[in-house]
Tab-separated table of N, CA, C and O in Angstrom:
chain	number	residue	atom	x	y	z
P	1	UNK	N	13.674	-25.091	2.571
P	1	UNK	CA	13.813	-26.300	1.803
P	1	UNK	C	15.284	-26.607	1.549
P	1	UNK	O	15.665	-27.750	1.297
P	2	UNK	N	16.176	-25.457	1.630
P	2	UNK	CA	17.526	-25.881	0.927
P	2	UNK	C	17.874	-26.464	2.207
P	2	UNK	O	17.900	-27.688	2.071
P	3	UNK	N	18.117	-26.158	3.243
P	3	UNK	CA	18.752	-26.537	4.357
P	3	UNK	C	18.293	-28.080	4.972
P	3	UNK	O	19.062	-28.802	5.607
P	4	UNK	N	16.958	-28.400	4.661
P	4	UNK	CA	16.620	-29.971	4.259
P	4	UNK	C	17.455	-30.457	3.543
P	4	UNK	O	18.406	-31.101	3.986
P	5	UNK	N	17.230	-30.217	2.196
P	5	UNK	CA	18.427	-30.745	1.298
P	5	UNK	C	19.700	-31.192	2.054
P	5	UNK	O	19.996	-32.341	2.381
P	6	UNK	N	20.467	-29.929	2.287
P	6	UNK	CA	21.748	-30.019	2.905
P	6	UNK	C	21.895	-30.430	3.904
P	6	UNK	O	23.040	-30.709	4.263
P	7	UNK	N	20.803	-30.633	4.754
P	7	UNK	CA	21.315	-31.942	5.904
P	7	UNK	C	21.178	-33.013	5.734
P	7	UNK	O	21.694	-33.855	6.470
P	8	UNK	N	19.998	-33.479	4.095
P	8	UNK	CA	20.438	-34.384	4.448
P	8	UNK	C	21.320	-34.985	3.517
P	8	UNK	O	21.361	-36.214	3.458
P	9	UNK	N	21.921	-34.394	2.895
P	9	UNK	CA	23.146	-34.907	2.262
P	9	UNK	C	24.061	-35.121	2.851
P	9	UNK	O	24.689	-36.112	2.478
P	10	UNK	N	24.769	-34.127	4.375
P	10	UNK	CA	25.570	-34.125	4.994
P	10	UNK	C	25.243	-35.711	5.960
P	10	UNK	O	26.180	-36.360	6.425
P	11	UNK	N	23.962	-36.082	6.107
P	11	UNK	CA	23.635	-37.168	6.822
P	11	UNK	C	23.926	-38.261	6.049
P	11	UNK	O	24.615	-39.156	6.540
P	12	UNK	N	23.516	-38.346	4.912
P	12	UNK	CA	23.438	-39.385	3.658
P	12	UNK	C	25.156	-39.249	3.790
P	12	UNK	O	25.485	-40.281	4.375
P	13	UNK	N	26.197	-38.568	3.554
P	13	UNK	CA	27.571	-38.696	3.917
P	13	UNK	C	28.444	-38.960	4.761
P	13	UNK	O	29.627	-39.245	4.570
P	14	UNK	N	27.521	-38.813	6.304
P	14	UNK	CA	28.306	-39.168	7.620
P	14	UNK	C	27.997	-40.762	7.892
P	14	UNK	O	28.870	-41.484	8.372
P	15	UNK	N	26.829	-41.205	7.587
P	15	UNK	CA	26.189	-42.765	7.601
P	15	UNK	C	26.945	-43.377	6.820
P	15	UNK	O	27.106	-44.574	7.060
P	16	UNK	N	27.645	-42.787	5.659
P	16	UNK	CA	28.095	-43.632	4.196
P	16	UNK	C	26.941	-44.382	3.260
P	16	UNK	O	27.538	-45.343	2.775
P	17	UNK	N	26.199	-44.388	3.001
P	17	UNK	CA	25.088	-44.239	2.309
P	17	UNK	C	25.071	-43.220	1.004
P	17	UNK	O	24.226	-43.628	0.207
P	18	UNK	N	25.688	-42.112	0.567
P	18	UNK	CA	25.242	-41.490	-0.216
P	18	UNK	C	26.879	-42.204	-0.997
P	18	UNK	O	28.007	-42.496	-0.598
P	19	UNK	N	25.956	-42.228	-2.553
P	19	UNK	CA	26.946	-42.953	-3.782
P	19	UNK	C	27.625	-41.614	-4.153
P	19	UNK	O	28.332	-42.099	-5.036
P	20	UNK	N	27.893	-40.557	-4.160
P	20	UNK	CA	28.752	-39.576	-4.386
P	20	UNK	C	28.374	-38.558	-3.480
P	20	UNK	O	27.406	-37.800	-3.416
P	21	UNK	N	29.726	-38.794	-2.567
P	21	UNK	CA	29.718	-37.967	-1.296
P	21	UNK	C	29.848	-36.109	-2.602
P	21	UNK	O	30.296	-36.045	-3.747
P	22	UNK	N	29.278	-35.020	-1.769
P	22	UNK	CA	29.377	-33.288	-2.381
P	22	UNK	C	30.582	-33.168	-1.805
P	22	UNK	O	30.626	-33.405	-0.598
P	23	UNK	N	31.604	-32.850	-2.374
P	23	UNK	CA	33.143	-32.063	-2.398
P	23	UNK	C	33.027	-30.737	-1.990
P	23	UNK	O	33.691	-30.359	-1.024
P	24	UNK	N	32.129	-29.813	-2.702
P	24	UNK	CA	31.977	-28.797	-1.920
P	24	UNK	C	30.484	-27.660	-2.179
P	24	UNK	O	29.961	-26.944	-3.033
P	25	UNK	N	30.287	-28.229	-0.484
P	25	UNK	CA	29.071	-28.029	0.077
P	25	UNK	C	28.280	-26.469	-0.665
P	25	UNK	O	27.258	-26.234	-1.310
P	26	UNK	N	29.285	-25.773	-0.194
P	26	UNK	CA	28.633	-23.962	-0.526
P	26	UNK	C	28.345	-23.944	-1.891
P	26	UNK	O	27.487	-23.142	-2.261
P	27	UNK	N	28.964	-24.767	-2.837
P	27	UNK	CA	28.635	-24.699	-4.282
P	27	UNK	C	27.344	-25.561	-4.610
P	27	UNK	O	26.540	-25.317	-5.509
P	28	UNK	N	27.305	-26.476	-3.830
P	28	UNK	CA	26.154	-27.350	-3.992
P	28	UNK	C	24.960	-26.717	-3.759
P	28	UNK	O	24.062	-26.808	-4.595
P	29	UNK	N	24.759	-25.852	-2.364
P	29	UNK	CA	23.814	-25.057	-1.648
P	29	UNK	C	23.290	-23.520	-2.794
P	29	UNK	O	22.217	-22.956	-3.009
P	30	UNK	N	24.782	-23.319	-3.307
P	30	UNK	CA	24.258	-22.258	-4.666
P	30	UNK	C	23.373	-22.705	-5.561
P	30	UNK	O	22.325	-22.128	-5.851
P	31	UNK	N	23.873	-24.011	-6.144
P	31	UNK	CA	23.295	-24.652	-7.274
P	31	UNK	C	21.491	-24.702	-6.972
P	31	UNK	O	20.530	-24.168	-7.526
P	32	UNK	N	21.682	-25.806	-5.588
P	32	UNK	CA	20.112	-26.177	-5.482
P	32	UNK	C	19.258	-24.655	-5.047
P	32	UNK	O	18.027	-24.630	-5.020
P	33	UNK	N	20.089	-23.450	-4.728
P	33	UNK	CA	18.876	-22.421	-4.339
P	33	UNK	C	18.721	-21.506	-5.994
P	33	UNK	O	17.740	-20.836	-6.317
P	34	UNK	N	19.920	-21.716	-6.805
P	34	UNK	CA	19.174	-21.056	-7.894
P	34	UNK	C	18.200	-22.165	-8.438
P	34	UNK	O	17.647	-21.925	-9.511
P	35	UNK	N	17.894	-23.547	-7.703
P	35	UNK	CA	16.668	-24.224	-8.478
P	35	UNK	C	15.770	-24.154	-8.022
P	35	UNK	O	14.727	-24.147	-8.676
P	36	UNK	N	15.802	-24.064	-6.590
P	36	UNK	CA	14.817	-23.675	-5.503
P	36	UNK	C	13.828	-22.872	-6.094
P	36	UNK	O	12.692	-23.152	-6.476
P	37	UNK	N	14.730	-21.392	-6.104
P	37	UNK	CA	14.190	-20.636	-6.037
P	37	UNK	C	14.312	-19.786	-7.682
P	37	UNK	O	15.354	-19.371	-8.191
P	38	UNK	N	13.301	-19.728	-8.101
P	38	UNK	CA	13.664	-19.386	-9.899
P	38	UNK	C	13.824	-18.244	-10.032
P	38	UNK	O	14.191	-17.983	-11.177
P	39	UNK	N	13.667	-16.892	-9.022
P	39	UNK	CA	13.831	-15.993	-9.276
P	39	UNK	C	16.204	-15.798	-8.628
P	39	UNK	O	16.799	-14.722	-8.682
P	40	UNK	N	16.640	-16.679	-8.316
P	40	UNK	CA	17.635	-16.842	-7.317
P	40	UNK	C	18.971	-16.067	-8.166
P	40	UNK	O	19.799	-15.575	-7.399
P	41	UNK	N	19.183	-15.953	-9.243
P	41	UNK	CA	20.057	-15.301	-10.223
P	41	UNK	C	19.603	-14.132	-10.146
P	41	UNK	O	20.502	-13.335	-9.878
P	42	UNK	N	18.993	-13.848	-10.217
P	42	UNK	CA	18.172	-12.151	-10.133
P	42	UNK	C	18.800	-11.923	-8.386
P	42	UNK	O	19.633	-11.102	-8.002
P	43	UNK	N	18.112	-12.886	-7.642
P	43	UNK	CA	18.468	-12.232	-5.994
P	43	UNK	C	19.691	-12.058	-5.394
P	43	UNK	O	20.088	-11.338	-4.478
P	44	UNK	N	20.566	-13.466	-6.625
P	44	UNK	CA	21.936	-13.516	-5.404
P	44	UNK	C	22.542	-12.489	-5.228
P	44	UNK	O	23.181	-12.269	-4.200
P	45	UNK	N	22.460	-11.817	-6.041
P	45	UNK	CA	23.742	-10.473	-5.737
P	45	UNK	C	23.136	-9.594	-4.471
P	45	UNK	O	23.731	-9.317	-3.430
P	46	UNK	N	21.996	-9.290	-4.791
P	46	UNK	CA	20.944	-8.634	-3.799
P	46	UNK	C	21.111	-9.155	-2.139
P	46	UNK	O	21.276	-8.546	-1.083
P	47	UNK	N	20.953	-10.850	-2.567
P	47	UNK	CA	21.388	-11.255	-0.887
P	47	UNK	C	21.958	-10.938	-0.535
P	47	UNK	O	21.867	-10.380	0.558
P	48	UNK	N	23.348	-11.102	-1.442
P	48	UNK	CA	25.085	-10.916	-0.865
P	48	UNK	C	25.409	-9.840	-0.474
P	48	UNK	O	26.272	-9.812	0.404
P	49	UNK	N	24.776	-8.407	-1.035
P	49	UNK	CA	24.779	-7.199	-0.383
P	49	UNK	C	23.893	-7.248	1.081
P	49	UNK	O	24.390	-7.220	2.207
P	50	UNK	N	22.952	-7.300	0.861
P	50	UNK	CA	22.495	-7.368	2.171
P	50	UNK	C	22.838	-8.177	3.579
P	50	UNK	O	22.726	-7.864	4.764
P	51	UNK	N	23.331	-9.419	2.859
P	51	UNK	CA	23.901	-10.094	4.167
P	51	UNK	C	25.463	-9.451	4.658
P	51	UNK	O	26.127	-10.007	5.533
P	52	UNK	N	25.941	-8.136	3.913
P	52	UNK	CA	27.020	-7.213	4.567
P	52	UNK	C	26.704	-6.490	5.291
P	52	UNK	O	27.296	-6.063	6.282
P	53	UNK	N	25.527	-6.213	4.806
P	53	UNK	CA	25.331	-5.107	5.588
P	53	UNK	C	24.383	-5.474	7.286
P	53	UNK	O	23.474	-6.255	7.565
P	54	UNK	N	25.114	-4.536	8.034
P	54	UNK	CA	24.537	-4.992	9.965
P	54	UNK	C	23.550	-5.144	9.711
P	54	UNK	O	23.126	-4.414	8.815
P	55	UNK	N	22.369	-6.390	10.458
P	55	UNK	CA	21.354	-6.538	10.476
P	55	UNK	C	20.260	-5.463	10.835
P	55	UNK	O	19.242	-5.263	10.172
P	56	UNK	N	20.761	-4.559	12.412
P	56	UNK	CA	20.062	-3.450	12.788
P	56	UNK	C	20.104	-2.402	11.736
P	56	UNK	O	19.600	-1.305	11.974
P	57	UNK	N	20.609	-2.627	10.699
P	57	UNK	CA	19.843	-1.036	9.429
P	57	UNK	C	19.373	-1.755	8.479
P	57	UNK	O	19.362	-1.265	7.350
P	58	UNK	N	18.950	-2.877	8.659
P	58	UNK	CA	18.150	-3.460	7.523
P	58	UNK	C	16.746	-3.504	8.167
P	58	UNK	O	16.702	-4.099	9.243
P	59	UNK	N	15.245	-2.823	7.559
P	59	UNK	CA	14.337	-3.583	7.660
P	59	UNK	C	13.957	-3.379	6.732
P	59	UNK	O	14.383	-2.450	6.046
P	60	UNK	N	12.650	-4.477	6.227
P	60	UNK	CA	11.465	-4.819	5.012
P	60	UNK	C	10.683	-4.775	5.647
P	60	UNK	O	10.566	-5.392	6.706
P	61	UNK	N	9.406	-3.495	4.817
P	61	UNK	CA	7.819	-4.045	5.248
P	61	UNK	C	7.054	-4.646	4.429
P	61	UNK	O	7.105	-4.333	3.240
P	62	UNK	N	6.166	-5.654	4.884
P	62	UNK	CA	5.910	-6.625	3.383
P	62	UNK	C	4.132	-6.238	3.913
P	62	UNK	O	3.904	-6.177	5.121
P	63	UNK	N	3.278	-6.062	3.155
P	63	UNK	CA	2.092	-5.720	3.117
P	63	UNK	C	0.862	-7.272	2.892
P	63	UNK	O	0.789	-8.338	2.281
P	64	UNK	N	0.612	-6.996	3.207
P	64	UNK	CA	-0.574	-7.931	2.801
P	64	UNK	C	-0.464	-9.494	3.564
P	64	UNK	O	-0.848	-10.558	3.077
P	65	UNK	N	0.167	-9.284	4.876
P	65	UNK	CA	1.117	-10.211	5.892
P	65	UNK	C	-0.167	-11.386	5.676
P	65	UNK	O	0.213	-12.463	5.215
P	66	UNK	N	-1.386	-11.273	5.923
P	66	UNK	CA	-2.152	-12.323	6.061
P	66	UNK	C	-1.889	-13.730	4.661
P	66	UNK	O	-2.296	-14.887	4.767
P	67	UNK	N	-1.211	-13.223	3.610
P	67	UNK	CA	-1.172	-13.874	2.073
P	67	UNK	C	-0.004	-14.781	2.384
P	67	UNK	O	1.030	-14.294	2.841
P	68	UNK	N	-0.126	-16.122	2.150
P	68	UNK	CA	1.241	-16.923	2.357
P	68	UNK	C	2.470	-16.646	1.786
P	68	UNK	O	3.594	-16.706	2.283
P	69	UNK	N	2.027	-16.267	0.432
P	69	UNK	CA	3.425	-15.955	-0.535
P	69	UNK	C	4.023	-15.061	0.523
P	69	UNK	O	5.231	-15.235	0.678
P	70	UNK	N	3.550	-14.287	1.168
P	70	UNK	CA	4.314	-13.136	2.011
P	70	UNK	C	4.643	-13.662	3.302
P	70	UNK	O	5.648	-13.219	3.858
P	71	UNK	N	4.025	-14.446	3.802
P	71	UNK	CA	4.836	-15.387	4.719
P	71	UNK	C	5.738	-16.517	5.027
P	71	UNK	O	6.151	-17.006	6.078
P	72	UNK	N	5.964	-16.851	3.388
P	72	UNK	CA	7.223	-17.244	2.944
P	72	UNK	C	8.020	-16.849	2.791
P	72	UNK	O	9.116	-17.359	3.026
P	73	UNK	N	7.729	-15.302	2.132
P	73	UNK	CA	9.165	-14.337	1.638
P	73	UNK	C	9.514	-13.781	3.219
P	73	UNK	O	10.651	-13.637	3.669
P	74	UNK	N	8.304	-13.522	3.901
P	74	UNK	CA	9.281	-13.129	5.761
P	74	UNK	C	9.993	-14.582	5.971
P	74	UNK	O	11.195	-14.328	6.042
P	75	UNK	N	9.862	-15.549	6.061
P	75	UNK	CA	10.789	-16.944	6.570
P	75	UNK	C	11.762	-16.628	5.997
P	75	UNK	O	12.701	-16.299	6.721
P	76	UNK	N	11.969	-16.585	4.577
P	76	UNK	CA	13.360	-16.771	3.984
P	76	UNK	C	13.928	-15.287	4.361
P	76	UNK	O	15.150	-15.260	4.214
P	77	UNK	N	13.460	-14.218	4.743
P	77	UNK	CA	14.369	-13.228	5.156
P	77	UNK	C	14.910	-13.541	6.656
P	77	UNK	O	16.056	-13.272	7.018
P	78	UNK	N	14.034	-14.081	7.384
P	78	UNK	CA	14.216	-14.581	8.822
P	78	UNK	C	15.544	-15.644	8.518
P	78	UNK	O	16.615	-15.643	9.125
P	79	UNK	N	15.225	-16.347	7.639
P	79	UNK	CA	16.423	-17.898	7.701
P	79	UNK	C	17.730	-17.264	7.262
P	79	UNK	O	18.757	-17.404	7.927
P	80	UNK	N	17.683	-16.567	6.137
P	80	UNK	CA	18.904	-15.656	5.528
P	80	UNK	C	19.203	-14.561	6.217
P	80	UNK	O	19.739	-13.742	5.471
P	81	UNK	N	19.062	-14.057	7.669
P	81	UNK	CA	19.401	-13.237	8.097
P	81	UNK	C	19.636	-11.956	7.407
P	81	UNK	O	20.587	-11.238	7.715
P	82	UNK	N	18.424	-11.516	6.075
P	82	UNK	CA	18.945	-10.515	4.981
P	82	UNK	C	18.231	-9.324	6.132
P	82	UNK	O	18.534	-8.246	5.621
P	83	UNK	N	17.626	-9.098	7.121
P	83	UNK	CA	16.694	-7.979	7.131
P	83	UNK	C	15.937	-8.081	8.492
P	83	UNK	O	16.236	-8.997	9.258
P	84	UNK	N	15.098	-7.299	8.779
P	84	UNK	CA	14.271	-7.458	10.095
P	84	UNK	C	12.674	-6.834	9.228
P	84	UNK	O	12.217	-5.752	8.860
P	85	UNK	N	12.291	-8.199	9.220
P	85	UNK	CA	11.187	-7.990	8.678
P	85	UNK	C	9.892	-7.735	9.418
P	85	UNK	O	9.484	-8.468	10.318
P	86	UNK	N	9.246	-6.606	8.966
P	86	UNK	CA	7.906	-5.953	9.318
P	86	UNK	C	6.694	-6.375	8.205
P	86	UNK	O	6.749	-6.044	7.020
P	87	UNK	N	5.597	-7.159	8.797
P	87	UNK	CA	4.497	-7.416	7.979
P	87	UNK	C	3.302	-6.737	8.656
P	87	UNK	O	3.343	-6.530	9.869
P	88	UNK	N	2.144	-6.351	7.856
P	88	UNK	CA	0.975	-5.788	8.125
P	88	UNK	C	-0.103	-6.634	7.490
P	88	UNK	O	-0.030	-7.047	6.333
P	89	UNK	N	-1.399	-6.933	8.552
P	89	UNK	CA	-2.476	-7.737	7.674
P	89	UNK	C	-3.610	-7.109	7.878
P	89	UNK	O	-3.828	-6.524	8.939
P	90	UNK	N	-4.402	-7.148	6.969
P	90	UNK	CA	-5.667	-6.797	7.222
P	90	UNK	C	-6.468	-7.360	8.371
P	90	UNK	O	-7.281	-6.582	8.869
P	91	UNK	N	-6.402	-8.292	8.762
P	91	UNK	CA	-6.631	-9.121	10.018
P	91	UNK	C	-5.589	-10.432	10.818
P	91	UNK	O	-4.723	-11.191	10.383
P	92	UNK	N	-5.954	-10.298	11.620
P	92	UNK	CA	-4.989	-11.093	12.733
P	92	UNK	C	-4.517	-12.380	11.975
P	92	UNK	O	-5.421	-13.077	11.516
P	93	UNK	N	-3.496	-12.704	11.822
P	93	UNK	CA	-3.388	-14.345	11.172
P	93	UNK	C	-2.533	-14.726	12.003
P	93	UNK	O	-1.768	-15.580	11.554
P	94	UNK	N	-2.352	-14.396	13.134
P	94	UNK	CA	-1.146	-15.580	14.162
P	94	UNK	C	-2.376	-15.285	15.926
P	94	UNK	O	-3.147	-14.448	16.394
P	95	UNK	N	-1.858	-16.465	16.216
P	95	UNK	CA	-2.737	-16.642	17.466
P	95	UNK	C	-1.479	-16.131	18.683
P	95	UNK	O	-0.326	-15.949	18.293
P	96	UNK	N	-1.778	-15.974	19.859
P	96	UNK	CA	-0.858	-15.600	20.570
P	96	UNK	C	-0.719	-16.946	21.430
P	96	UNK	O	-1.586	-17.789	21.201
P	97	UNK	N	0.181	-17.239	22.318
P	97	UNK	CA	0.233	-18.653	23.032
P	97	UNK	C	0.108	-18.707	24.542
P	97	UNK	O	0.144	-19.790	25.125
């Protein structure tokens, strides 16, 4: 959702259309993910460590893979590059193509 946001503000700014162009972007992107996300004051520090550390010694296993909440929290580890995430479901929930 944040990265919606932020494009399209950056769009709403390149068209000239937006009534107060963002001065600066990374502060803006802080703001709207601690609203995003309500737990986001609790996580940021947590992200910020993890996004130091090499991706190959990070993994998460998240349990109960078939439950959306848990297939949201794998996206946002996927989008934030925090981890290499491992889920388990009680039954199949992705089709193969």
């Amino acid at each position: 959702m944040t990265k919606i946001a932020v494009a399209v503000a950056k769009a709403a700014e390149a068209s000239g259309v937006a009534a107060r162009p963002i001065q600066d972007m990374p502060a803006y992107l802080d703001r709207l993910q601690q609203f995003v996300y309500r737990s986001g004051t609790f996580m940021k520090p947590i992200f910020q460590i993890a996004k130091k550390t090499p991706l190959e010694k990070k993994r998460v296993v998240f349990a109960e893979g078939e439950d959306e909440r848990v297939l949201r929290a794998v996206q946002i580890v996927i989008d934030e590059t925090l981890a290499r995430p491992f889920w388990s479901a009680a039954r199949p929930c992705w089709r193969s193509a």
